[in-house]
Short mmCIF file of C-alpha atoms in Angstrom, two decimals:
data_model
loop_
_atom_site.label_atom_id
_atom_site.label_comp_id
_atom_site.label_asym_id
_atom_site.label_seq_id
_atom_site.Cartn_x
_atom_site.Cartn_y
_atom_site.Cartn_z
CA MET A 1 0.00 0.00 0.00
CA ASP A 2 1.25 3.46 -0.86
CA LYS A 3 1.46 5.14 2.54
CA LYS A 4 2.09 8.54 0.93
CA THR A 5 -1.23 8.42 -0.95
CA LEU A 6 -3.04 7.20 2.16
CA ASP A 7 -1.58 10.05 4.21
CA LYS A 8 -2.65 12.60 1.58
CA VAL A 9 -6.20 11.22 1.47
CA LEU A 10 -6.52 11.05 5.27
CA SER A 11 -5.13 14.55 5.82
CA GLY A 12 -7.77 16.20 3.65
CA LEU A 13 -5.33 18.95 2.71
CA SER A 14 -4.85 18.07 -0.95
CA ASP A 15 -8.09 16.51 -2.18
CA LYS A 16 -7.75 18.29 -5.53
CA ASN A 17 -4.25 16.90 -6.08
CA ILE A 18 -4.82 13.15 -5.70
CA ARG A 19 -4.17 11.21 -8.88
CA PHE A 20 -7.12 9.06 -9.95
CA GLN A 21 -4.83 6.08 -10.49
CA ASP A 22 -3.45 6.42 -6.94
CA LEU A 23 -6.95 6.56 -5.43
CA THR A 24 -8.10 3.46 -7.33
CA LYS A 25 -4.96 1.59 -6.25
CA LEU A 26 -5.60 2.58 -2.64
CA LEU A 27 -9.13 1.16 -2.78
CA SER A 28 -7.85 -2.06 -4.37
CA ASP A 29 -5.23 -2.35 -1.63
CA PHE A 30 -8.02 -2.05 0.95
CA GLY A 31 -9.70 -5.08 -0.62
CA PHE A 32 -12.39 -3.36 -2.70
CA SER A 33 -13.57 -5.00 -5.91
CA VAL A 34 -14.24 -2.86 -8.97
CA ARG A 35 -16.76 -2.89 -11.78
CA ILE A 36 -16.01 -0.53 -14.68
CA LYS A 37 -18.70 0.92 -16.95
CA GLY A 38 -17.31 3.53 -19.31
CA ASP A 39 -15.32 5.95 -17.18
CA HIS A 40 -17.23 4.99 -14.01
CA HIS A 41 -15.23 2.85 -11.60
CA ILE A 42 -17.64 1.36 -9.06
CA TYR A 43 -15.99 -0.02 -5.92
CA TYR A 44 -17.63 -2.35 -3.40
CA ARG A 45 -16.53 -4.62 -0.59
CA ASP A 46 -18.16 -7.10 1.79
CA GLY A 47 -18.89 -5.47 5.12
CA ILE A 48 -19.03 -1.96 3.63
CA GLU A 49 -22.54 -0.58 3.07
CA GLU A 50 -21.53 2.20 0.70
CA ILE A 51 -20.68 1.79 -2.96
CA ILE A 52 -17.99 4.18 -4.21
CA ASN A 53 -18.46 5.53 -7.73
CA LEU A 54 -15.35 7.28 -9.11
CA GLN A 55 -14.76 9.07 -12.39
CA PRO A 56 -11.44 10.63 -13.42
CA LEU A 57 -11.05 14.26 -14.40
CA LYS A 58 -9.56 15.03 -17.80
CA ASP A 59 -6.18 15.85 -16.20
CA GLY A 60 -5.92 12.40 -14.57
CA LYS A 61 -6.80 13.61 -11.09
CA ALA A 62 -9.59 12.35 -8.86
CA LYS A 63 -12.56 14.58 -8.13
CA ALA A 64 -12.15 16.28 -4.75
CA TYR A 65 -15.60 15.34 -3.45
CA GLN A 66 -14.94 11.68 -4.32
CA VAL A 67 -11.63 11.76 -2.42
CA LYS A 68 -13.63 13.06 0.56
CA GLN A 69 -16.14 10.20 0.20
CA VAL A 70 -13.29 7.68 0.24
CA ARG A 71 -11.79 9.36 3.34
CA VAL A 72 -15.13 9.21 5.18
CA ILE A 73 -15.43 5.48 4.44
CA ILE A 74 -11.84 4.80 5.53
CA PHE A 75 -12.49 6.52 8.86
CA LYS A 76 -16.02 5.11 9.34
CA TYR A 77 -14.86 1.51 8.94
CA LYS A 78 -11.41 2.15 10.48
CA LEU A 79 -9.69 0.69 7.43
CA HIS A 80 -6.56 2.73 8.14
CA LYS A 81 -6.04 0.98 11.49
CA GLY A 82 -4.52 -2.05 9.79
CA VAL A 83 -1.82 0.06 8.10
CA LYS A 84 1.42 0.64 9.98
CA ASN A 85 1.95 4.24 11.12
CA ALA A 86 -1.34 5.48 9.69
#
């Protein structure tokens, strides 16, 4: 898992500067499965009520409000607790 990306997402200080590819990798590392329809990447996982729907911006970055949604889910389900020094 890329600790640097996780730290950026958890800090909430650079939501507009998270690369879409880094965010999708983070979700995969947390055990989420993905279904892709067009440019919609739909993430789901057993034990997690919410479904995360991500779309990239034209510049390859993730949308800030979607980064916030991912952060809320990480904190709500304490997914970051299993990562060393997070």
